[in-house]
Short mmCIF file of C-alpha atoms in Angstrom, two decimals:
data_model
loop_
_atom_site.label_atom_id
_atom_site.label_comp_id
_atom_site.label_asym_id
_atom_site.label_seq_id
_atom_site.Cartn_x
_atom_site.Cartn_y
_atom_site.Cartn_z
CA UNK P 26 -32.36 -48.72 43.15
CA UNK P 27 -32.09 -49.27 39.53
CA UNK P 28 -30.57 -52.20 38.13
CA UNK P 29 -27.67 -51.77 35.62
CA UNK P 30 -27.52 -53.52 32.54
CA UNK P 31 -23.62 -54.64 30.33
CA UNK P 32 -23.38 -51.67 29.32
CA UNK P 33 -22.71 -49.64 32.84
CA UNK P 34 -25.57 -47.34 32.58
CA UNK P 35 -28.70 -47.54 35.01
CA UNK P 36 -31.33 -49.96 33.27
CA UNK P 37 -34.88 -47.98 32.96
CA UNK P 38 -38.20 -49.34 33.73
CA UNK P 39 -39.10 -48.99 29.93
CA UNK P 40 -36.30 -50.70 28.67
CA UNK P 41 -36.61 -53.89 27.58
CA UNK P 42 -35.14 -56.91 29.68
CA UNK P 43 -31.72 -58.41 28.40
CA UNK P 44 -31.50 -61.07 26.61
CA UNK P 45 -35.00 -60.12 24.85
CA UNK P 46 -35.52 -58.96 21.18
CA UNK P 47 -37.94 -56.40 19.86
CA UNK P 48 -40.76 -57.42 17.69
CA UNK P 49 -39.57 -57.06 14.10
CA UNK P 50 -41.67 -53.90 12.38
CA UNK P 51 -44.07 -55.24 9.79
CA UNK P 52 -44.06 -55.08 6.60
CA UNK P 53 -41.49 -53.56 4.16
CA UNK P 54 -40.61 -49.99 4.41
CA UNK P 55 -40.06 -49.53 0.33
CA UNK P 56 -43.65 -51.83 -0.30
CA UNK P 57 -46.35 -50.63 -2.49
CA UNK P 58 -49.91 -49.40 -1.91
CA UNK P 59 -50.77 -52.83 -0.32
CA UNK P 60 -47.59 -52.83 1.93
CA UNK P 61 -48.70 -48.80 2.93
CA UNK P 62 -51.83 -49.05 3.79
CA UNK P 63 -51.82 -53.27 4.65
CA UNK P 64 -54.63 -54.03 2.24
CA UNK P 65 -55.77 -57.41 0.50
CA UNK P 66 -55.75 -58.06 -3.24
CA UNK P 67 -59.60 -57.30 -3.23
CA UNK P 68 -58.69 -53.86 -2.13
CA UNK P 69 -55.89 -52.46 -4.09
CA UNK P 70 -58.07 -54.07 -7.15
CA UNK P 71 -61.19 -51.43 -6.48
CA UNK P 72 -58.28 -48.53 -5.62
CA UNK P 73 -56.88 -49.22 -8.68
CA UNK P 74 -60.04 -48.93 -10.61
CA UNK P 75 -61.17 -45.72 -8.50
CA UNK P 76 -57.65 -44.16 -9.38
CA UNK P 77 -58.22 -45.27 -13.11
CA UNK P 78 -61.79 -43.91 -12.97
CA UNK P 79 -60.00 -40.53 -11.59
CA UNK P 80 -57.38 -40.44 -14.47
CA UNK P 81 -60.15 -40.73 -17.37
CA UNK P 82 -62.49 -37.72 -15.68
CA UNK P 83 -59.33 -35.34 -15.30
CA UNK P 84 -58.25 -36.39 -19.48
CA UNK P 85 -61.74 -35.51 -20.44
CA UNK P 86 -61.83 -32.21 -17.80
CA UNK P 87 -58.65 -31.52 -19.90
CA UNK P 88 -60.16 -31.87 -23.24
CA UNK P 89 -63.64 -29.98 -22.35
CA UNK P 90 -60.96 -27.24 -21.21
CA UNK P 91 -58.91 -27.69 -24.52
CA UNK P 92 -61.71 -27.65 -26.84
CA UNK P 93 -63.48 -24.69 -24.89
CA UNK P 94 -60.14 -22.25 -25.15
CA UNK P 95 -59.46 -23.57 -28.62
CA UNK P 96 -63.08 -23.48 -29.98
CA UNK P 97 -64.24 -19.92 -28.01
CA UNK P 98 -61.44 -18.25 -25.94
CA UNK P 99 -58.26 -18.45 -29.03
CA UNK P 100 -60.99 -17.24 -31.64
CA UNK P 101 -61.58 -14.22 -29.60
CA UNK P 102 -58.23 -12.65 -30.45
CA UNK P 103 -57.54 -14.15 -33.38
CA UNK P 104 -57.05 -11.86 -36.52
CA UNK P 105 -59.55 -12.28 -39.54
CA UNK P 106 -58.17 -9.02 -40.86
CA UNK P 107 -55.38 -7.02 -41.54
CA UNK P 108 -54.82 -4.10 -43.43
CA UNK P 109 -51.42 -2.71 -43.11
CA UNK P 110 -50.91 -1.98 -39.24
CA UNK P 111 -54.61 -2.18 -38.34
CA UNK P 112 -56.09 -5.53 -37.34
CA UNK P 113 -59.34 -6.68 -37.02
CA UNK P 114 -60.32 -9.59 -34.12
CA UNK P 115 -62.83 -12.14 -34.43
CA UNK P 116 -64.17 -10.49 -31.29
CA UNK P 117 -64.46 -7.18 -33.44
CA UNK P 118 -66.20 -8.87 -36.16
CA UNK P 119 -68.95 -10.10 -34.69
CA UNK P 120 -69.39 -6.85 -32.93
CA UNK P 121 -69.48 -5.05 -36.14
CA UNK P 122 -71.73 -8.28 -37.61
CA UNK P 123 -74.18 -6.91 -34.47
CA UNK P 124 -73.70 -3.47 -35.01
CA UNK P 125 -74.94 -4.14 -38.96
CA UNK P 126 -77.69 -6.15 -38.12
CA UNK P 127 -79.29 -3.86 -35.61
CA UNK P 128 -78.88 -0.90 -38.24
CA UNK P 129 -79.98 -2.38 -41.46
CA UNK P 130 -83.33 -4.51 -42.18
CA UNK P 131 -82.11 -6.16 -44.98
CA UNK P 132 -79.79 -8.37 -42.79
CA UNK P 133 -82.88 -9.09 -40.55
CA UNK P 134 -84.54 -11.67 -42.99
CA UNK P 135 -83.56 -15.16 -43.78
CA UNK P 136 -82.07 -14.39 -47.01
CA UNK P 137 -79.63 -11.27 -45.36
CA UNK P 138 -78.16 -12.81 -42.49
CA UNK P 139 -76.89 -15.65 -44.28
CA UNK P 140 -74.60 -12.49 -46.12
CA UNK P 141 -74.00 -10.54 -43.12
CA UNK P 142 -70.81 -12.05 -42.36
CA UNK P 143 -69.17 -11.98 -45.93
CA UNK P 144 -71.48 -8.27 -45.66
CA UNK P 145 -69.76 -7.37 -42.60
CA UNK P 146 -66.06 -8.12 -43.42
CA UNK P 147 -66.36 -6.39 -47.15
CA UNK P 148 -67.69 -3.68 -45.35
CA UNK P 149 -64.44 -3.18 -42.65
CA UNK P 150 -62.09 -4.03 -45.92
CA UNK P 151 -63.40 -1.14 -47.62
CA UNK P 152 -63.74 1.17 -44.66
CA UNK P 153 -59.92 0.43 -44.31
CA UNK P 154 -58.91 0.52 -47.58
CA UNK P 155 -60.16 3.66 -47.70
CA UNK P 156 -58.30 5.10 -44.87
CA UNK P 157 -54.75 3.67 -45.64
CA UNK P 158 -54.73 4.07 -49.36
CA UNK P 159 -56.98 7.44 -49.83
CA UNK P 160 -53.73 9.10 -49.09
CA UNK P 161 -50.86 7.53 -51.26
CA UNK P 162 -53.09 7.22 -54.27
CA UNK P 163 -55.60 10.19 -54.30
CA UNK P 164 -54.17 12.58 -52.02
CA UNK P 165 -56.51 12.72 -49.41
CA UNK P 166 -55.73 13.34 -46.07
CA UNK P 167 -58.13 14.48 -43.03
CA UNK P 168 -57.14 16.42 -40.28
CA UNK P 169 -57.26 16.45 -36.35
CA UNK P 170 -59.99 19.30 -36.82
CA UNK P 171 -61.84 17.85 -39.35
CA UNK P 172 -62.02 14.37 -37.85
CA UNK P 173 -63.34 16.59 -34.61
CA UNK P 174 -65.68 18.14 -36.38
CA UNK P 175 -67.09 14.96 -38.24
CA UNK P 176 -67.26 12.62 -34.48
CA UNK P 177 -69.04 15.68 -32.67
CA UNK P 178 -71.84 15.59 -35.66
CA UNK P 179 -71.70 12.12 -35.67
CA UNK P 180 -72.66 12.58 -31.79
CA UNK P 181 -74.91 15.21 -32.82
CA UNK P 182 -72.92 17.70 -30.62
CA UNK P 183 -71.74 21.30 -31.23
CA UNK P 184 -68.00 21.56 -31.96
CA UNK P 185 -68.27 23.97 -28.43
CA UNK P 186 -69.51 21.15 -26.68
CA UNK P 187 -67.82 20.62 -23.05
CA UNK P 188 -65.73 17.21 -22.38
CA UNK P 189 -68.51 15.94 -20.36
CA UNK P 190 -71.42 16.40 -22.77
CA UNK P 191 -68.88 14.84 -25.17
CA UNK P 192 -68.14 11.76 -23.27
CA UNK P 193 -71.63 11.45 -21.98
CA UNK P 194 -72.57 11.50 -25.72
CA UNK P 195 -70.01 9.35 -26.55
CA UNK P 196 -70.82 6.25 -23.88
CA UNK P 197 -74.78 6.57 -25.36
CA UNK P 198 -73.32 6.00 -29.12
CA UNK P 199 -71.03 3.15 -27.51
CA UNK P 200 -74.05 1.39 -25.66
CA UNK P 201 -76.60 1.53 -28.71
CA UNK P 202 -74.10 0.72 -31.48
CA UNK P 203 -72.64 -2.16 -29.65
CA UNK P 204 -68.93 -1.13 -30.69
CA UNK P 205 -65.91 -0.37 -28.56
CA UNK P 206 -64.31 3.29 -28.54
CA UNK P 207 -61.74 2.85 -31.60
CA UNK P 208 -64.27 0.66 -33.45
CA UNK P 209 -66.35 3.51 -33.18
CA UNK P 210 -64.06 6.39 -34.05
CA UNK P 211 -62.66 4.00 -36.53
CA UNK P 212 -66.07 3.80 -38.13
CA UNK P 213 -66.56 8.04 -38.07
CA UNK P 214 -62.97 8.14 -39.60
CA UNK P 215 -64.11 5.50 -42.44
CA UNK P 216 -67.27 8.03 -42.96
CA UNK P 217 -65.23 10.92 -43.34
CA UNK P 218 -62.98 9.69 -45.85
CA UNK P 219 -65.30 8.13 -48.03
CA UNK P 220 -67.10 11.56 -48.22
CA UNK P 221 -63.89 12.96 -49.50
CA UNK P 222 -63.21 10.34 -52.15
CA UNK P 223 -66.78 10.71 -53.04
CA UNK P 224 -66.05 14.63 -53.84
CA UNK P 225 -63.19 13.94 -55.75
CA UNK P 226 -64.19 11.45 -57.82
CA UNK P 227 -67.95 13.62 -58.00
CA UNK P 228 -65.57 16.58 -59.26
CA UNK P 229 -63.64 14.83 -61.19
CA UNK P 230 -66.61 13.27 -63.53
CA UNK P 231 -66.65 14.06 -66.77
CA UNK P 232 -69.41 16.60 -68.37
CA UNK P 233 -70.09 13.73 -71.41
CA UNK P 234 -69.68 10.23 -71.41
CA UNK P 235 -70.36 7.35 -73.55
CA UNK P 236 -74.05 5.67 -72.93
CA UNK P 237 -75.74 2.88 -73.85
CA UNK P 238 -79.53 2.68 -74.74
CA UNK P 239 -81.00 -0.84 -74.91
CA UNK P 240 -84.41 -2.72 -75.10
CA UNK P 241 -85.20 -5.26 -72.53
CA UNK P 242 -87.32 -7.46 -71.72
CA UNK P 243 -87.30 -9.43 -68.20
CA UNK P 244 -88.86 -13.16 -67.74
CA UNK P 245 -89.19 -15.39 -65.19
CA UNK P 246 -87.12 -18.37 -66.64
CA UNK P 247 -85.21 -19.47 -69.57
CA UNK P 248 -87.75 -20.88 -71.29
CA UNK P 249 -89.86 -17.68 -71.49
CA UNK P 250 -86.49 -15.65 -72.47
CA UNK P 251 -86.18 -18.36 -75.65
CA UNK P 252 -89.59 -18.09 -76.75
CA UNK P 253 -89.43 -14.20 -76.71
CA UNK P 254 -86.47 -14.21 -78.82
CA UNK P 255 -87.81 -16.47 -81.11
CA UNK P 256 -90.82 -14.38 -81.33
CA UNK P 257 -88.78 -11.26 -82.07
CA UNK P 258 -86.83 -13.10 -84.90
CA UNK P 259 -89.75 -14.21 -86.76
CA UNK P 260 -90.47 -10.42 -87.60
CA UNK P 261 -92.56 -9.24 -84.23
CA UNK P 262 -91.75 -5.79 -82.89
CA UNK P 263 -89.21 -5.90 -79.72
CA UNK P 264 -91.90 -3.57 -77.75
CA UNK P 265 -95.20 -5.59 -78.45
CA UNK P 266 -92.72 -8.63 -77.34
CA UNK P 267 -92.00 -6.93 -74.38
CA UNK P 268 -95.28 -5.85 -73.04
CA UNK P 269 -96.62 -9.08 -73.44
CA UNK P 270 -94.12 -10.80 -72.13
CA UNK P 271 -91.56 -9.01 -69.81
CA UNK P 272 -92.02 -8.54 -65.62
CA UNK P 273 -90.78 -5.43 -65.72
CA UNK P 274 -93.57 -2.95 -63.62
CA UNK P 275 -92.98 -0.12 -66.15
CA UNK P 276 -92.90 -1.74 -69.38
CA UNK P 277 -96.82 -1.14 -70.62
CA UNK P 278 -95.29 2.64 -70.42
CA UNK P 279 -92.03 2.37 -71.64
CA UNK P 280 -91.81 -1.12 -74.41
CA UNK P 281 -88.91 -2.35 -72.36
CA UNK P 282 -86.82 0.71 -74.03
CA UNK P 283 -84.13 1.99 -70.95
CA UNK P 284 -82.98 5.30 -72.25
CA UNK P 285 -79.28 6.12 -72.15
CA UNK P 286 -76.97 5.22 -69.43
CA UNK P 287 -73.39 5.35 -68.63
CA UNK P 288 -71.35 2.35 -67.77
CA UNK P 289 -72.74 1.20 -63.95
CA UNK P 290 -75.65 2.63 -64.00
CA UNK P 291 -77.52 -0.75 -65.90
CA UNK P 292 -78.48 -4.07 -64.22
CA UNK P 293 -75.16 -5.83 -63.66
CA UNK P 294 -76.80 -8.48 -65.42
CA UNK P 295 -76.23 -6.83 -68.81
CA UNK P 296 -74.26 -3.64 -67.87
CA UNK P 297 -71.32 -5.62 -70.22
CA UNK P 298 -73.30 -6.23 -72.43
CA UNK P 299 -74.68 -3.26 -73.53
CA UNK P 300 -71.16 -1.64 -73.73
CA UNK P 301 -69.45 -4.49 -75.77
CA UNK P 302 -72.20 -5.91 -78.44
CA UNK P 303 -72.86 -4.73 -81.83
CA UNK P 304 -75.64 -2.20 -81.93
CA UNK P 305 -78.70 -3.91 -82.90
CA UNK P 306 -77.85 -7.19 -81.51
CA UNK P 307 -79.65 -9.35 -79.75
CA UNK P 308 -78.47 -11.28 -76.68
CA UNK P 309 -79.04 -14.95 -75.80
CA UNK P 310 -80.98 -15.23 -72.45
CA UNK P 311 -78.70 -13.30 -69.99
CA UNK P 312 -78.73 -14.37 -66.07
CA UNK P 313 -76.68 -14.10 -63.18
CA UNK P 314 -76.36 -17.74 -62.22
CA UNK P 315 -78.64 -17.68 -59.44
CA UNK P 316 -82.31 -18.55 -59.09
CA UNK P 317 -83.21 -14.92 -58.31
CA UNK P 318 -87.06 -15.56 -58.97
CA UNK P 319 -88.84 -13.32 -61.36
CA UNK P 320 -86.49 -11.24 -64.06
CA UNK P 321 -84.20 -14.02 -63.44
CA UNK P 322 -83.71 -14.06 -67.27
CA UNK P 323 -83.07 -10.89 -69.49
CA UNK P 324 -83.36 -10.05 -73.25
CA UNK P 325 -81.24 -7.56 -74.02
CA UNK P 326 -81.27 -5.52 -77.57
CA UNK P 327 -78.34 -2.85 -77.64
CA UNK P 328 -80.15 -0.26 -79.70
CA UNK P 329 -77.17 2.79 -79.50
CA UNK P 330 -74.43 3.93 -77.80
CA UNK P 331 -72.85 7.62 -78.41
CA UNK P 332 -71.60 10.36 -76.33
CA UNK P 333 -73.91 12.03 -74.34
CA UNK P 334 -74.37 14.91 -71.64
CA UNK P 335 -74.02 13.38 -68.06
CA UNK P 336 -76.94 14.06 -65.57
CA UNK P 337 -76.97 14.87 -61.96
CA UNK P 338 -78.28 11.49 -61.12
CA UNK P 339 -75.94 9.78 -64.21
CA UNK P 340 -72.86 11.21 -61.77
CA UNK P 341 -74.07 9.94 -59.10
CA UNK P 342 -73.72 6.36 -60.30
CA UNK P 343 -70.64 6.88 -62.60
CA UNK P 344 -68.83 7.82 -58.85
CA UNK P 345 -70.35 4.82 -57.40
CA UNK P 346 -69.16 2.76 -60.07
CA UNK P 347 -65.40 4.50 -60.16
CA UNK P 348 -65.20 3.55 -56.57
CA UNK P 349 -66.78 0.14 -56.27
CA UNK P 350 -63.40 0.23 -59.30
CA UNK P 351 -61.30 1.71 -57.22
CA UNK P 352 -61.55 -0.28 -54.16
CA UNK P 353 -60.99 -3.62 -56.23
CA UNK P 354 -57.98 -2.65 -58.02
CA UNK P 355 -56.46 -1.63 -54.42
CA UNK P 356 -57.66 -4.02 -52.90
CA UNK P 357 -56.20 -6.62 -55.68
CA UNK P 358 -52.75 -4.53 -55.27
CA UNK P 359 -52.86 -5.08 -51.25
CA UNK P 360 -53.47 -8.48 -51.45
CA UNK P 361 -50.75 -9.44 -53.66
CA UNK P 362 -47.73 -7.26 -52.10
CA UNK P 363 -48.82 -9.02 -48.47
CA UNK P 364 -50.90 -5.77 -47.23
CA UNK P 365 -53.98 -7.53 -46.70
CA UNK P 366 -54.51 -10.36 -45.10
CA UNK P 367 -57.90 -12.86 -45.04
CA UNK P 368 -58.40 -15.42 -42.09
CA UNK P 369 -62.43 -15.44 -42.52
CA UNK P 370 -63.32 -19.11 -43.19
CA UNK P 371 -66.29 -20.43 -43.52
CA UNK P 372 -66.73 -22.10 -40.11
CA UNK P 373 -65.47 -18.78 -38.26
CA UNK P 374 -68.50 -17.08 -40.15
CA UNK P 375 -70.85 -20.09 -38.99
CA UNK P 376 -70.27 -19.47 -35.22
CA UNK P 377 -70.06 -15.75 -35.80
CA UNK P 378 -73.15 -15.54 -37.33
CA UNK P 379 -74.70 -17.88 -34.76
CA UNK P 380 -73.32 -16.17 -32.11
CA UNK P 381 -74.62 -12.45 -33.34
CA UNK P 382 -78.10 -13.68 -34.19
CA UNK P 383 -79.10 -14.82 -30.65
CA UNK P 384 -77.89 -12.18 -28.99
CA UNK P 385 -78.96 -9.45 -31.63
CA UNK P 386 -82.27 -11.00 -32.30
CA UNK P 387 -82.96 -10.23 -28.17
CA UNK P 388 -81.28 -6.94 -28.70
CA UNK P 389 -84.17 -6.18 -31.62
CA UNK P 390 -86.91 -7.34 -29.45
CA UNK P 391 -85.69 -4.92 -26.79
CA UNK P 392 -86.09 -2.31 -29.34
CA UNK P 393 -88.91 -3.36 -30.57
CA UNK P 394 -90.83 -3.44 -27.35
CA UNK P 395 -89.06 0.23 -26.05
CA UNK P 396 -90.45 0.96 -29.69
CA UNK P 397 -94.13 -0.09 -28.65
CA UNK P 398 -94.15 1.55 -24.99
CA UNK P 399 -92.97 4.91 -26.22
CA UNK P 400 -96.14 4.70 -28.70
CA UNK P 401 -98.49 3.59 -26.55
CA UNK P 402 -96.92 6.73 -24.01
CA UNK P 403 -97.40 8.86 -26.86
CA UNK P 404 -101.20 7.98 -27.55
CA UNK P 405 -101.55 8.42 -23.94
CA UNK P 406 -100.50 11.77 -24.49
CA UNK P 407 -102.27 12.58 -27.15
CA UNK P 408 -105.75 10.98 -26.21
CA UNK P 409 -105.40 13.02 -22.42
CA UNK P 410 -104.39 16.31 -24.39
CA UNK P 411 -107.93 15.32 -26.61
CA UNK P 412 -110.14 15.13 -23.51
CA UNK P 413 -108.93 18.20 -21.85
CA UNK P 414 -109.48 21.05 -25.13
CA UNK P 415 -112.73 19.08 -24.82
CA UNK P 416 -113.84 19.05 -21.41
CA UNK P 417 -112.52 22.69 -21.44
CA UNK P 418 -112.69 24.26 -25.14
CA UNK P 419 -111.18 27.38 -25.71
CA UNK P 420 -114.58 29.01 -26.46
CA UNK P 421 -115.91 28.47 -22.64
CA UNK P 422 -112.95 30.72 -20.99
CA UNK P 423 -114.21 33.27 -24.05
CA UNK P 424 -117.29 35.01 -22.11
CA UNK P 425 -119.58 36.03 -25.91
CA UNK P 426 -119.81 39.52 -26.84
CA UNK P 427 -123.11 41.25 -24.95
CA UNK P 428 -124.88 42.45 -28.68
CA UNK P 429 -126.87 45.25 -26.52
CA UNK P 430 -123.78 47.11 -25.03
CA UNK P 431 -122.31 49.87 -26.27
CA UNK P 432 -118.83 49.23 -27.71
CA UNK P 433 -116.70 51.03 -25.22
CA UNK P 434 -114.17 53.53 -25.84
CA UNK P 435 -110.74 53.04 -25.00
CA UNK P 436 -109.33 55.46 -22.64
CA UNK P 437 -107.13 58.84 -24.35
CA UNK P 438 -103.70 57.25 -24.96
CA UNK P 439 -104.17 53.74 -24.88
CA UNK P 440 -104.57 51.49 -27.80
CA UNK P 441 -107.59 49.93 -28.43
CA UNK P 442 -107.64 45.72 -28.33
CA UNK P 443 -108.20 44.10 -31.73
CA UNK P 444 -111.79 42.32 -31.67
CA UNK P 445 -111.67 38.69 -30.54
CA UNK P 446 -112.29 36.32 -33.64
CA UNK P 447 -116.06 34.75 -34.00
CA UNK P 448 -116.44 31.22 -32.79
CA UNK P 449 -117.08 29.16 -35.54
CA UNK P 450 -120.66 27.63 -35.32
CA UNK P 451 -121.30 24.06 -35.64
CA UNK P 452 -123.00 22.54 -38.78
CA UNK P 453 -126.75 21.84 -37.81
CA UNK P 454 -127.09 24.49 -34.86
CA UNK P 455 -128.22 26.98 -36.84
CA UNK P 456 -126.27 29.56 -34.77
CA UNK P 457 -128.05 28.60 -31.57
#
């Protein structure tokens, strides 16, 4: 029978016996790490470090993570331009950096890349430009037709063509230009509207315009500019100065004389020139500012400037000019009421350009090699096609006339076959 304890109640074998205390519980229940986990100062010393240790990696983890969505991710979407409602990503920009590379050599050599991204961003400006001014200042306006009508030949597809050919067409432009589906139709839209500004200001060019006629003479440096002027000076005809002296390719023909030209069609270098000195004067060594290598340097003599009839190929550049004129003033106008906007420094173009040259140099040797194989499949073609006309010429399937048979006669109302043509003979056989 169980004992009972004070209190009344039955005393269990597991309690413990009266008048006994249980063992106080060890250590404090509110202690530290070394009161958790009973360790010695040698011990919460390396935890310590190994926690410290943990804290650095994750700060650094956090700044590799910072720097990686500031420096790559946050550029992505960033705007580097706007023109009215349209915006332009960073993301789109290099695409359209690609998309110019890929198309035009002149961005494939040292010198061209280093503009494509300055290239590349004039180029969208103007493309926009064009689109969102064409119609408040010149009246010009396209169509859902005639924008239909300009993608499907851009696609090189019939108007007729079904949806599928169209969007079949349209993922095979996507793929080899690189561009996404409204950069793309963007780009057609850009075309179009630059064809009708170039027909308006093409009609709108005057039948007679003033020209310029000038004598120049081209030279590698300065000092080959000042001796040719001092040459002419002392009495020595401009032309004899100029064929002796001047780079130009065409000068032994023409004495450095450029016959007349409107305003835009000279050499930038001394375009002004011509159309603002006093006829018969002689310039001082004109250059760009750049070390542009040979005709770095120009002589310029402005010999008249009248009136006269404008040529087919005269328009032309007078309509180049008016809109290379036209897009600065507007773009001049946008930029000062807030309409366009510029975030294209010169570090963005740096890892652009970076960026679009590694993966577009791989995309050009792709090309390149495709390039090769199809030639080499073509030879292949054309070398088996060779070997078969001459292991089987058209003259053995051709049995030869018999000379001693008697022509036959063709039957009463059928029409007699025209002769076959003689086989030509080779040279040396002597007809045998």
């Amino acid at each position: 029978m169980a004992s009972e304890g004070k209190s009344g109640r039955p005393q269990k074998a597991g309690d413990a016996k009266p008048g006994l205390k249980k063992p106080a519980r060890r250590g404090n229940q509110s202690g530290g790490l070394r009161g958790m986990f009973n360790l010695d100062a040698e011990q919460s010393a390396r935890l310590l470090i190994v926690g410290a240790v943990a804290l650095v990696v994750i700060i650094a983890l956090g700044f590799l993570v910072f720097g990686y969505w500031y420096s790559v991710v946050r550029p992505r979407n960033r705007t580097v331009l706007q023109v009215g409602d349209t915006s332009i990503s960073y993301s789109a920009m290099k695409r359209r950096m690609s998309y110019e590379f890929l198309l035009n050599t002149t961005y494939q050599s040292e010198q061209g890349y280093r503009v494509l991204p300055e290239a590349a961003f004039q180029l969208l400006l103007n493309e926009l430009t064009e689109i969102t001014q064409a119609g408040p200042k010149l009246g010009i306006s396209v169509d859902d037709a005639e924008f239909n009508k300009k993608l499907h030949g851009k696609l090189v597809l019939p108007e007729s063509a079904d949806q599928r050919s169209f969007a079949d067409a349209l993922r095979t432009a996507l793929d080899k230009s690189g561009l996404s589906e409204s950069e793309y139709r963007l780009l057609a839209r850009a075309e179009l509207f630059n064809e009708k500004i170039t027909e308006k200001f093409t009609a709108d060019a005057p039948a007679v315009t003033l020209q310029a006629k000038v004598g120049v003479i081209a030279t590698q440096n300065e000092e080959e500019a000042k001796q040719a002027i001092q040459r002419i000076n002392a009495g020595e005809d401009f032309s004899a100065v100029a064929r002796a002296v001047s780079k130009e390719p065409d000068v032994q023909t023409t004495g450095g004389i450029k016959d007349y030209g409107p305003k835009g069609s000279l050499n930038a270098i001394y375009d002004d020139y011509a159309f603002t000195a006093d006829i018969g004067s002689l310039s001082s060594p004109l250059t760009s500012g750049e070390d542009s290598g040979t005709g770095a340097y120009y002589v310029v003599r402005v010999i008249d400037r009248s009136d006269q009839p404008v040529s087919d190929s005269q328009k032309s550049a007078i309509v180049a000019r008016q809109l290379r004129d036209w897009l600065t003033d507007t773009q001049e106008e946008m930029q000062s009421n807030g309409t366009f906007k510029r975030d294209w420094d010169q570090q963005s173009q740096n890892d652009a350009l970076s960026a679009v040259l590694v993966d577009a140099t791989a995309k050009l040797a792709e090309q390149q090699k495709k390039k090769q194989a199809d030639q080499r499949k073509a030879e292949e073609v054309r070398q088996t096609t060779v070997a078969q006309l001459t292991a089987s010429p058209a003259a053995a399937s051709t049995p030869a006339p018999d000379a001693t048979a008697a022509p036959s006669t063709p039957d009463q109302g059928q029409s007699a076959s025209p002769a076959a043509p003689a086989q030509p003979v080779a040279p040396g056989s002597n007809g045998q």
